[in-house]
CSV table of C-alpha atoms in Angstrom, one decimal:
chain,number,residue,atom,x,y,z
B,28,UNK,CA,146.2,-131.7,66.9
B,29,UNK,CA,147.2,-132.6,63.5
B,30,UNK,CA,144.7,-132.1,60.5
B,31,UNK,CA,143.3,-135.2,58.4
B,32,UNK,CA,144.2,-134.9,54.7
B,33,UNK,CA,141.6,-136.9,52.5
B,34,UNK,CA,142.0,-136.9,48.4
B,35,UNK,CA,138.4,-136.1,48.6
B,36,UNK,CA,135.5,-136.2,51.5
B,37,UNK,CA,134.3,-139.9,52.2
B,38,UNK,CA,134.4,-142.6,54.4
B,39,UNK,CA,138.0,-144.2,55.2
B,40,UNK,CA,139.1,-147.5,53.6
B,41,UNK,CA,141.3,-150.2,54.8
B,42,UNK,CA,144.9,-148.6,54.0
B,43,UNK,CA,143.8,-145.2,55.6
B,44,UNK,CA,142.6,-147.0,58.8
B,45,UNK,CA,145.6,-148.5,58.9
B,46,UNK,CA,147.9,-145.6,58.8
B,47,UNK,CA,145.7,-144.2,61.6
B,48,UNK,CA,146.4,-147.1,63.7
B,49,UNK,CA,150.4,-146.8,62.6
B,50,UNK,CA,150.3,-143.2,63.7
B,51,UNK,CA,148.7,-143.5,67.0
B,52,UNK,CA,145.3,-142.0,66.4
B,53,UNK,CA,143.8,-145.4,66.9
B,54,UNK,CA,145.2,-147.6,69.8
B,55,UNK,CA,144.4,-150.5,71.8
B,56,UNK,CA,144.9,-152.5,74.9
B,57,UNK,CA,146.6,-155.2,72.9
B,58,UNK,CA,147.7,-155.7,69.5
B,59,UNK,CA,145.5,-155.5,66.8
B,60,UNK,CA,144.1,-158.8,64.9
B,61,UNK,CA,145.3,-159.7,61.4
B,62,UNK,CA,141.9,-159.3,60.3
B,63,UNK,CA,140.5,-156.6,62.4
B,64,UNK,CA,140.5,-154.0,59.5
B,65,UNK,CA,137.9,-154.5,57.0
B,66,UNK,CA,137.5,-152.7,53.9
B,67,UNK,CA,135.9,-149.7,55.1
B,68,UNK,CA,135.6,-150.1,58.9
B,69,UNK,CA,137.4,-151.2,61.7
B,70,UNK,CA,136.0,-153.8,64.2
B,71,UNK,CA,135.8,-153.0,68.1
B,72,UNK,CA,136.7,-155.5,70.5
B,73,UNK,CA,135.3,-156.1,74.1
B,74,UNK,CA,137.7,-155.5,77.0
B,75,UNK,CA,137.8,-157.7,80.4
B,76,UNK,CA,135.8,-154.5,82.2
B,77,UNK,CA,132.3,-154.6,82.5
B,78,UNK,CA,129.3,-153.1,84.7
B,79,UNK,CA,126.0,-154.3,84.8
B,80,UNK,CA,123.6,-151.3,84.9
B,81,UNK,CA,120.1,-150.8,86.0
B,82,UNK,CA,119.2,-148.4,82.8
B,83,UNK,CA,120.6,-146.8,79.8
B,84,UNK,CA,122.3,-143.4,79.4
B,85,UNK,CA,124.3,-140.5,77.8
B,86,UNK,CA,126.9,-139.1,79.3
B,87,UNK,CA,126.3,-135.7,78.7
B,88,UNK,CA,128.8,-133.2,79.9
B,89,UNK,CA,130.3,-136.3,82.1
B,90,UNK,CA,132.9,-139.1,81.7
B,91,UNK,CA,131.0,-142.4,81.0
B,92,UNK,CA,132.6,-143.8,83.7
B,93,UNK,CA,131.4,-141.1,86.4
B,94,UNK,CA,127.7,-141.8,84.8
B,95,UNK,CA,128.5,-145.7,85.4
B,96,UNK,CA,128.9,-144.8,88.9
B,97,UNK,CA,125.3,-143.5,89.2
B,98,UNK,CA,123.4,-146.6,87.7
B,99,UNK,CA,125.9,-149.5,88.6
B,100,UNK,CA,124.6,-152.8,89.5
B,101,UNK,CA,127.8,-154.5,90.0
B,102,UNK,CA,130.8,-154.9,88.2
B,103,UNK,CA,131.7,-157.7,85.7
B,104,UNK,CA,135.6,-159.1,85.1
B,105,UNK,CA,135.0,-160.6,81.4
B,106,UNK,CA,137.6,-163.6,81.7
B,107,UNK,CA,138.9,-165.8,78.8
B,108,UNK,CA,136.2,-168.5,79.9
B,109,UNK,CA,133.7,-166.4,78.8
B,110,UNK,CA,131.1,-164.3,80.8
B,111,UNK,CA,127.3,-165.1,80.5
B,112,UNK,CA,125.1,-161.4,79.3
B,113,UNK,CA,121.3,-161.9,80.4
B,114,UNK,CA,119.0,-161.2,77.9
B,115,UNK,CA,116.6,-158.2,79.0
B,116,UNK,CA,119.4,-156.8,80.9
B,117,UNK,CA,121.6,-153.8,80.1
B,118,UNK,CA,125.5,-153.7,80.3
B,119,UNK,CA,128.4,-151.2,79.5
B,120,UNK,CA,131.6,-152.5,78.4
B,121,UNK,CA,134.9,-150.7,77.6
B,122,UNK,CA,136.2,-151.5,74.6
B,123,UNK,CA,140.1,-152.2,74.1
B,124,UNK,CA,140.1,-149.9,71.4
B,125,UNK,CA,141.0,-146.1,72.0
B,126,UNK,CA,140.8,-143.0,69.6
B,127,UNK,CA,143.0,-139.8,69.3
B,128,UNK,CA,141.0,-138.6,66.1
B,129,UNK,CA,142.8,-135.7,64.1
B,130,UNK,CA,140.8,-132.8,62.8
B,131,UNK,CA,138.9,-133.4,59.9
B,132,UNK,CA,137.7,-137.0,60.5
B,133,UNK,CA,134.7,-138.1,62.4
B,134,UNK,CA,133.6,-141.8,63.2
B,135,UNK,CA,130.3,-143.8,63.2
B,136,UNK,CA,129.7,-146.9,64.9
B,137,UNK,CA,127.0,-149.6,64.0
B,138,UNK,CA,126.6,-153.1,65.4
B,139,UNK,CA,128.2,-156.1,63.3
B,140,UNK,CA,125.8,-158.2,61.0
B,141,UNK,CA,126.4,-161.3,63.3
B,142,UNK,CA,125.3,-159.1,66.4
B,143,UNK,CA,122.0,-157.8,64.8
B,144,UNK,CA,121.3,-161.5,63.9
B,145,UNK,CA,121.0,-162.8,67.4
B,146,UNK,CA,118.9,-159.7,68.4
B,147,UNK,CA,122.0,-158.4,70.4
B,148,UNK,CA,121.2,-154.4,71.2
B,149,UNK,CA,124.7,-152.4,70.9
B,150,UNK,CA,125.5,-148.6,71.0
B,151,UNK,CA,128.9,-146.8,71.2
B,152,UNK,CA,129.5,-144.4,74.0
B,153,UNK,CA,132.0,-141.7,74.3
B,154,UNK,CA,133.0,-139.5,77.1
B,155,UNK,CA,130.8,-136.5,77.3
B,156,UNK,CA,129.0,-137.7,74.2
B,157,UNK,CA,125.5,-136.1,73.1
B,158,UNK,CA,124.4,-139.0,71.0
B,159,UNK,CA,124.8,-142.7,70.9
B,160,UNK,CA,127.4,-144.3,68.0
B,161,UNK,CA,128.7,-140.9,67.0
B,162,UNK,CA,132.2,-139.9,67.5
B,163,UNK,CA,133.1,-136.2,67.1
B,164,UNK,CA,136.0,-134.7,65.1
B,165,UNK,CA,139.0,-134.3,67.4
B,166,UNK,CA,137.6,-137.1,70.1
B,167,UNK,CA,140.5,-138.0,72.5
B,168,UNK,CA,139.5,-140.9,74.9
B,169,UNK,CA,138.2,-144.3,75.5
B,170,UNK,CA,135.3,-146.2,73.8
B,171,UNK,CA,132.7,-147.7,75.7
B,172,UNK,CA,129.6,-150.1,74.6
B,173,UNK,CA,126.3,-150.6,75.6
B,174,UNK,CA,125.1,-154.0,75.5
B,175,UNK,CA,121.5,-155.5,75.3
B,176,UNK,CA,120.5,-159.0,74.5
B,177,UNK,CA,117.1,-159.3,73.4
B,178,UNK,CA,115.9,-162.7,72.7
B,179,UNK,CA,118.9,-164.7,73.5
B,180,UNK,CA,121.4,-164.6,76.4
B,181,UNK,CA,125.0,-164.6,75.1
B,182,UNK,CA,128.7,-165.8,76.1
B,183,UNK,CA,131.5,-163.1,75.3
B,184,UNK,CA,134.9,-163.1,76.3
B,185,UNK,CA,137.7,-160.1,76.0
B,186,UNK,CA,138.3,-159.9,72.1
B,187,UNK,CA,134.8,-160.6,70.9
B,188,UNK,CA,133.3,-158.3,68.4
B,189,UNK,CA,130.0,-157.1,68.3
B,190,UNK,CA,130.2,-153.5,66.5
B,191,UNK,CA,132.7,-151.8,64.0
B,192,UNK,CA,133.6,-148.5,63.4
B,193,UNK,CA,133.6,-146.3,60.6
B,194,UNK,CA,135.7,-143.1,60.2
B,195,UNK,CA,135.0,-140.4,58.0
B,196,UNK,CA,136.5,-137.5,56.3
B,197,UNK,CA,134.7,-134.2,55.5
B,198,UNK,CA,131.2,-134.0,54.8
B,199,UNK,CA,130.6,-136.4,51.9
B,200,UNK,CA,127.3,-136.3,49.7
B,201,UNK,CA,124.5,-139.3,49.7
B,202,UNK,CA,125.1,-140.6,46.4
B,203,UNK,CA,122.1,-142.6,46.2
B,204,UNK,CA,119.1,-143.5,48.0
B,205,UNK,CA,117.5,-146.9,47.1
B,206,UNK,CA,114.3,-148.5,48.9
B,207,UNK,CA,114.4,-152.2,50.1
B,208,UNK,CA,111.7,-154.4,50.2
B,209,UNK,CA,111.1,-157.6,52.0
B,210,UNK,CA,111.1,-160.9,50.5
B,211,UNK,CA,107.9,-163.4,51.6
B,212,UNK,CA,107.4,-165.3,48.3
B,213,UNK,CA,111.2,-166.8,48.3
B,214,UNK,CA,110.9,-170.2,48.7
B,215,UNK,CA,109.8,-172.6,51.3
B,216,UNK,CA,111.0,-170.9,54.3
B,217,UNK,CA,110.8,-167.0,54.3
B,218,UNK,CA,112.1,-166.3,57.5
B,219,UNK,CA,112.8,-167.5,61.0
B,220,UNK,CA,111.6,-166.5,64.7
B,221,UNK,CA,113.7,-166.6,67.4
B,222,UNK,CA,112.4,-169.0,70.0
B,223,UNK,CA,111.7,-167.4,73.5
B,224,UNK,CA,113.6,-169.8,75.9
B,225,UNK,CA,116.3,-170.7,74.0
B,226,UNK,CA,120.0,-171.6,75.4
B,227,UNK,CA,123.1,-169.2,75.1
B,228,UNK,CA,124.7,-168.1,72.2
B,229,UNK,CA,128.5,-168.6,72.4
B,230,UNK,CA,129.6,-165.5,70.0
B,231,UNK,CA,133.1,-166.9,69.3
B,232,UNK,CA,131.8,-170.3,68.5
B,233,UNK,CA,131.6,-170.4,65.0
B,234,UNK,CA,128.8,-173.0,63.2
B,235,UNK,CA,128.4,-174.0,66.7
B,236,UNK,CA,124.9,-174.1,67.1
B,237,UNK,CA,121.8,-176.1,66.2
B,238,UNK,CA,119.5,-173.7,64.4
B,239,UNK,CA,116.5,-175.4,65.8
B,240,UNK,CA,117.2,-175.0,69.6
B,241,UNK,CA,117.1,-171.0,68.6
B,242,UNK,CA,114.7,-170.6,65.5
B,243,UNK,CA,111.3,-171.6,64.3
B,244,UNK,CA,111.2,-171.8,60.7
B,245,UNK,CA,108.3,-169.7,58.8
B,246,UNK,CA,106.6,-171.1,55.9
B,247,UNK,CA,105.2,-169.4,52.8
B,248,UNK,CA,101.7,-168.1,53.2
B,249,UNK,CA,99.8,-165.9,50.6
B,250,UNK,CA,103.2,-163.7,50.9
B,251,UNK,CA,102.1,-162.4,54.0
B,252,UNK,CA,103.7,-162.3,57.6
B,253,UNK,CA,102.0,-161.4,61.0
B,254,UNK,CA,104.5,-159.7,63.1
B,255,UNK,CA,103.7,-160.0,66.8
B,256,UNK,CA,104.5,-157.5,69.3
B,257,UNK,CA,107.8,-158.6,71.2
B,258,UNK,CA,108.7,-161.2,68.9
B,259,UNK,CA,112.0,-161.2,66.7
B,260,UNK,CA,112.4,-162.2,63.0
B,261,UNK,CA,115.0,-162.8,60.4
B,262,UNK,CA,114.0,-162.3,56.9
B,263,UNK,CA,115.7,-161.1,53.5
B,264,UNK,CA,115.0,-158.4,50.8
B,265,UNK,CA,113.0,-158.9,47.6
B,266,UNK,CA,116.0,-157.2,45.5
B,267,UNK,CA,120.0,-158.3,45.7
B,268,UNK,CA,121.9,-155.7,47.2
B,269,UNK,CA,125.1,-154.8,45.5
B,270,UNK,CA,128.0,-152.2,46.8
B,271,UNK,CA,130.2,-150.7,44.3
B,272,UNK,CA,134.1,-151.0,45.1
B,273,UNK,CA,134.4,-147.5,45.7
B,274,UNK,CA,131.2,-147.1,48.0
B,275,UNK,CA,130.0,-147.7,51.1
B,276,UNK,CA,126.2,-148.0,52.8
B,277,UNK,CA,124.0,-147.8,55.5
B,278,UNK,CA,120.3,-149.1,56.0
B,279,UNK,CA,118.3,-146.9,57.7
B,280,UNK,CA,115.0,-146.8,59.3
B,281,UNK,CA,112.2,-146.1,56.9
B,282,UNK,CA,109.3,-143.0,58.1
B,283,UNK,CA,107.4,-145.1,60.9
B,284,UNK,CA,104.5,-143.5,59.7
B,285,UNK,CA,104.2,-146.5,56.8
B,286,UNK,CA,104.8,-149.3,59.6
B,287,UNK,CA,105.1,-149.7,63.0
B,288,UNK,CA,108.4,-151.9,63.4
B,289,UNK,CA,112.2,-151.5,63.4
B,290,UNK,CA,114.3,-153.2,60.6
B,291,UNK,CA,118.1,-154.2,60.5
B,292,UNK,CA,120.0,-153.1,63.8
B,293,UNK,CA,123.1,-154.0,61.6
B,294,UNK,CA,123.7,-150.9,58.9
B,295,UNK,CA,126.9,-151.3,57.2
B,296,UNK,CA,127.7,-152.8,53.9
B,297,UNK,CA,131.7,-152.5,53.1
B,298,UNK,CA,132.4,-152.0,49.8
B,299,UNK,CA,132.3,-155.1,47.2
B,300,UNK,CA,129.2,-156.9,48.9
B,301,UNK,CA,127.0,-158.7,46.4
B,302,UNK,CA,129.7,-158.1,43.7
B,303,UNK,CA,131.7,-160.7,43.8
B,304,UNK,CA,132.8,-161.5,40.3
B,305,UNK,CA,133.8,-165.3,40.7
B,306,UNK,CA,130.2,-166.2,42.0
B,307,UNK,CA,128.1,-163.9,40.3
B,308,UNK,CA,126.8,-160.3,41.3
B,309,UNK,CA,124.1,-160.0,44.1
B,310,UNK,CA,123.5,-160.5,47.7
B,311,UNK,CA,120.3,-160.7,49.7
B,312,UNK,CA,120.2,-158.0,52.4
B,313,UNK,CA,119.2,-160.0,55.7
B,314,UNK,CA,116.6,-157.6,57.8
B,315,UNK,CA,116.3,-158.0,61.4
B,316,UNK,CA,112.5,-157.4,62.3
B,317,UNK,CA,111.0,-156.3,65.4
B,318,UNK,CA,107.9,-154.6,65.7
B,319,UNK,CA,106.7,-152.4,68.4
B,320,UNK,CA,103.5,-152.2,70.4
B,321,UNK,CA,101.0,-153.5,68.2
B,322,UNK,CA,100.7,-156.6,65.3
B,323,UNK,CA,101.5,-155.6,62.2
B,324,UNK,CA,100.8,-157.4,58.8
B,325,UNK,CA,103.7,-157.4,56.4
B,326,UNK,CA,103.5,-158.2,52.7
B,327,UNK,CA,106.0,-159.4,50.3
B,328,UNK,CA,107.7,-156.3,48.7
B,329,UNK,CA,106.7,-153.7,51.3
B,330,UNK,CA,108.8,-151.0,51.7
B,331,UNK,CA,110.7,-151.7,55.1
B,332,UNK,CA,114.0,-149.7,55.1
B,333,UNK,CA,116.6,-147.4,52.6
B,334,UNK,CA,120.1,-147.9,51.8
B,335,UNK,CA,122.1,-144.5,51.7
B,336,UNK,CA,125.5,-144.9,49.6
B,337,UNK,CA,128.1,-142.8,50.3
B,338,UNK,CA,131.7,-142.5,48.2
B,339,UNK,CA,134.8,-143.6,49.8
B,340,UNK,CA,137.9,-141.1,49.9
B,341,UNK,CA,139.5,-143.9,47.8
B,342,UNK,CA,139.5,-147.5,46.5
B,343,UNK,CA,139.9,-149.8,49.3
B,344,UNK,CA,142.9,-152.1,49.3
B,345,UNK,CA,140.7,-155.0,49.7
B,346,UNK,CA,136.9,-155.5,49.2
B,347,UNK,CA,134.0,-157.5,50.7
B,348,UNK,CA,134.8,-161.1,50.6
B,349,UNK,CA,138.2,-161.7,49.1
B,350,UNK,CA,139.6,-163.6,51.7
B,351,UNK,CA,136.2,-165.2,52.3
B,352,UNK,CA,132.9,-164.1,54.1
B,353,UNK,CA,129.9,-166.1,55.8
B,354,UNK,CA,127.5,-163.3,54.0
B,355,UNK,CA,129.0,-162.8,50.5
B,356,UNK,CA,126.2,-164.1,48.1
B,357,UNK,CA,123.9,-165.2,50.9
B,358,UNK,CA,120.2,-165.5,50.6
B,359,UNK,CA,118.1,-165.7,53.6
B,360,UNK,CA,120.4,-166.8,56.4
B,361,UNK,CA,120.9,-167.0,60.2
B,362,UNK,CA,124.1,-165.5,61.6
B,363,UNK,CA,127.7,-167.0,61.3
B,364,UNK,CA,127.0,-168.8,65.1
B,365,UNK,CA,124.6,-171.2,63.7
B,366,UNK,CA,124.9,-174.5,61.3
B,367,UNK,CA,122.9,-174.4,57.7
B,368,UNK,CA,119.3,-175.1,58.1
C-alpha cells in the first residue's frame, strides 16, 4: 500500500481529501455530492441498508455484519420516501463511503453539528475496529454508523448526512487547549429544552419545522440552570469561538469530577469558523447538554468543555462559511431543521 506524503503532520484540508477521492482511497456507492467535502472533513452519507439491533457493540476481531447477526432484530430498507428511526432504539446503517487508507493516514469521525443539536447519538464502526469513531492506519473496508435517537424520532433517506470524517497525517501536536464556559446571562432566552413527546424531525427538511412543537424556551433566572436527569438542553458558550484558517479544533468533555453531565455530541470545528471577515469575528459554540443520574445546578460561566486545536497540513482551499453556513456568526441557535424562534 502506498504511503501518503503530507507537508507536515496535521489534519488534511479539503484539497487533500479531494485527492484521496480522485486516487481511490475514498470511494462511494454513488457519485460524491458537490458540497460533501468540507474545509477539513468529509461528510458521510447513509446507504439504503440498515438494521434495528437490540444492543450497541464493538466488532472486536470480527466484521461488523458478522456481529450484527448476533444482535439484529430485523433489517430495514431505507427508501427515498424516508424511514423513521424511533427514539430510544438503536440502529446500524451501512454508509455509502468506503475507505482504503494509505499508510501514514488515520481517520476520526464525529457527529455533524445538526445531528448533535437534535440529540441523535451516532458513532462510526469499522470491521474489526477496537473503538468507536477511530479508523486505523491502512484500513481497507466499509463504514457503518450506529444511530440512536434520544429525544426525537427522525426521518432519514439514502444520502442523509449524520456524521463527518476527519483524516489525519502523522502525529500532529496539540497547539492549544481552551476552556469553554456556558452562557446563562445572554438574553431573555438562555437555552432550550427538548419536548419529550414531540413529532418526527425530517433531517433533510431545512427550516421545515416549527421549533415550538419540539422545544421549550428557558428564561433568564439568576444565572443558574437546574439540569434534570434525562432531559436534553441546547445552550451557548459564554465566549466566542474562533478557529484560525490553518487549524481545526475538537470540543472534548471535561473531567467528570467537575460535573456529572455530557456536553457537545458534535465536536468538530472547521478552519475559519468564527472568523468571517464580512460580518465580524466570533461565533458562539452551541452546547448540547445532558446530565446523568442526578440533577445538576449549572452556573453562568461554569467550565463545561475544552477546545483542543490541531494544525492542518496546509491551508485549506476553502474556509468554513465561505459558500454559506447555517452556523457562522451564530449565537444561541437550534439546528438548521427548525425555523427561527
